[in-house]
């Protein structure tokens, strides 16, 4: 899964690079929807929505480098 969530914030579990973002702000998502793909240690990790909701904000774009614990997106 590659992410953790708290209070609607979807966070990276490890450092890496965002290589693809599959959603836009305002999109409705179901639990398990692939929000984005993060490359870490030469492996692609899918970041899934932890619950159904709407994408309130995206904090990253393709090419963004992230650290473990960084907020990737916020769901409401």
mmCIF file of C-alpha atoms in Angstrom:
data_model
loop_
_atom_site.group_PDB
_atom_site.id
_atom_site.type_symbol
_atom_site.label_atom_id
_atom_site.label_comp_id
_atom_site.label_asym_id
_atom_site.label_seq_id
_atom_site.Cartn_x
_atom_site.Cartn_y
_atom_site.Cartn_z
ATOM 1 C CA UNK A 1 0.000 0.000 0.000
ATOM 2 C CA UNK A 2 2.849 2.418 0.756
ATOM 3 C CA UNK A 3 0.856 4.979 2.777
ATOM 4 C CA UNK A 4 -0.748 5.634 6.114
ATOM 5 C CA UNK A 5 -3.711 7.878 6.868
ATOM 6 C CA UNK A 6 -4.733 9.999 9.816
ATOM 7 C CA UNK A 7 -7.392 12.707 9.929
ATOM 8 C CA UNK A 8 -7.848 12.409 6.172
ATOM 9 C CA UNK A 9 -4.139 12.911 5.429
ATOM 10 C CA UNK A 10 -2.566 10.207 3.271
ATOM 11 C CA UNK A 11 1.143 10.034 4.150
ATOM 12 C CA UNK A 12 4.165 8.366 2.567
ATOM 13 C CA UNK A 13 5.605 5.499 4.600
ATOM 14 C CA UNK A 14 9.039 5.805 3.009
ATOM 15 C CA UNK A 15 11.080 8.292 1.010
ATOM 16 C CA UNK A 16 10.705 8.170 -2.742
ATOM 17 C CA UNK A 17 9.642 9.959 -5.902
ATOM 18 C CA UNK A 18 6.070 10.420 -7.111
ATOM 19 C CA UNK A 19 5.971 9.063 -10.651
ATOM 20 C CA UNK A 20 2.230 9.200 -11.357
ATOM 21 C CA UNK A 21 -0.843 10.908 -9.877
ATOM 22 C CA UNK A 22 -4.141 9.281 -10.871
ATOM 23 C CA UNK A 23 -6.606 11.700 -9.258
ATOM 24 C CA UNK A 24 -7.390 15.410 -9.215
ATOM 25 C CA UNK A 25 -8.630 17.646 -6.435
ATOM 26 C CA UNK A 26 -12.387 17.227 -6.110
ATOM 27 C CA UNK A 27 -12.446 13.640 -7.410
ATOM 28 C CA UNK A 28 -14.607 11.131 -5.547
ATOM 29 C CA UNK A 29 -12.694 7.964 -4.613
ATOM 30 C CA UNK A 30 -13.613 4.580 -3.186
ATOM 31 C CA UNK A 31 -11.611 2.709 -0.581
ATOM 32 C CA UNK A 32 -8.671 1.098 -2.377
ATOM 33 C CA UNK A 33 -8.606 3.507 -5.329
ATOM 34 C CA UNK A 34 -5.019 4.010 -6.526
ATOM 35 C CA UNK A 35 -4.298 7.671 -5.828
ATOM 36 C CA UNK A 36 -0.716 7.749 -7.059
ATOM 37 C CA UNK A 37 2.413 5.694 -7.617
ATOM 38 C CA UNK A 38 5.572 6.273 -5.579
ATOM 39 C CA UNK A 39 8.952 4.911 -6.669
ATOM 40 C CA UNK A 40 11.122 3.858 -3.736
ATOM 41 C CA UNK A 41 14.227 1.671 -3.846
ATOM 42 C CA UNK A 42 13.633 1.053 -7.586
ATOM 43 C CA UNK A 43 10.188 -0.417 -6.860
ATOM 44 C CA UNK A 44 6.829 1.114 -7.724
ATOM 45 C CA UNK A 45 4.471 1.380 -4.739
ATOM 46 C CA UNK A 46 0.790 2.132 -5.295
ATOM 47 C CA UNK A 47 -0.734 4.593 -2.840
ATOM 48 C CA UNK A 48 -4.352 3.580 -2.193
ATOM 49 C CA UNK A 49 -7.227 5.558 -0.706
ATOM 50 C CA UNK A 50 -7.695 4.245 2.849
ATOM 51 C CA UNK A 51 -11.431 5.041 2.740
ATOM 52 C CA UNK A 52 -14.098 6.395 0.419
ATOM 53 C CA UNK A 53 -14.290 10.165 0.138
ATOM 54 C CA UNK A 54 -13.325 13.134 -1.978
ATOM 55 C CA UNK A 55 -9.815 14.407 -2.719
ATOM 56 C CA UNK A 56 -9.674 17.697 -0.824
ATOM 57 C CA UNK A 57 -6.093 18.540 -1.796
ATOM 58 C CA UNK A 58 -3.041 17.071 -3.468
ATOM 59 C CA UNK A 59 0.288 18.008 -1.945
ATOM 60 C CA UNK A 60 2.503 16.481 -4.661
ATOM 61 C CA UNK A 61 2.854 16.336 -8.435
ATOM 62 C CA UNK A 62 4.655 13.827 -10.664
ATOM 63 C CA UNK A 63 8.382 14.229 -10.077
ATOM 64 C CA UNK A 64 8.013 15.345 -6.448
ATOM 65 C CA UNK A 65 10.512 13.835 -4.014
ATOM 66 C CA UNK A 66 8.971 12.923 -0.660
ATOM 67 C CA UNK A 67 10.203 11.757 2.728
ATOM 68 C CA UNK A 68 8.594 9.190 4.980
ATOM 69 C CA UNK A 69 5.731 10.865 6.838
ATOM 70 C CA UNK A 70 5.140 13.574 4.228
ATOM 71 C CA UNK A 71 1.480 14.265 3.437
ATOM 72 C CA UNK A 72 0.708 13.252 -0.145
ATOM 73 C CA UNK A 73 -3.007 14.044 -0.258
ATOM 74 C CA UNK A 74 -5.919 14.940 1.990
ATOM 75 C CA UNK A 75 -9.266 13.148 1.721
ATOM 76 C CA UNK A 76 -12.561 14.310 3.185
#
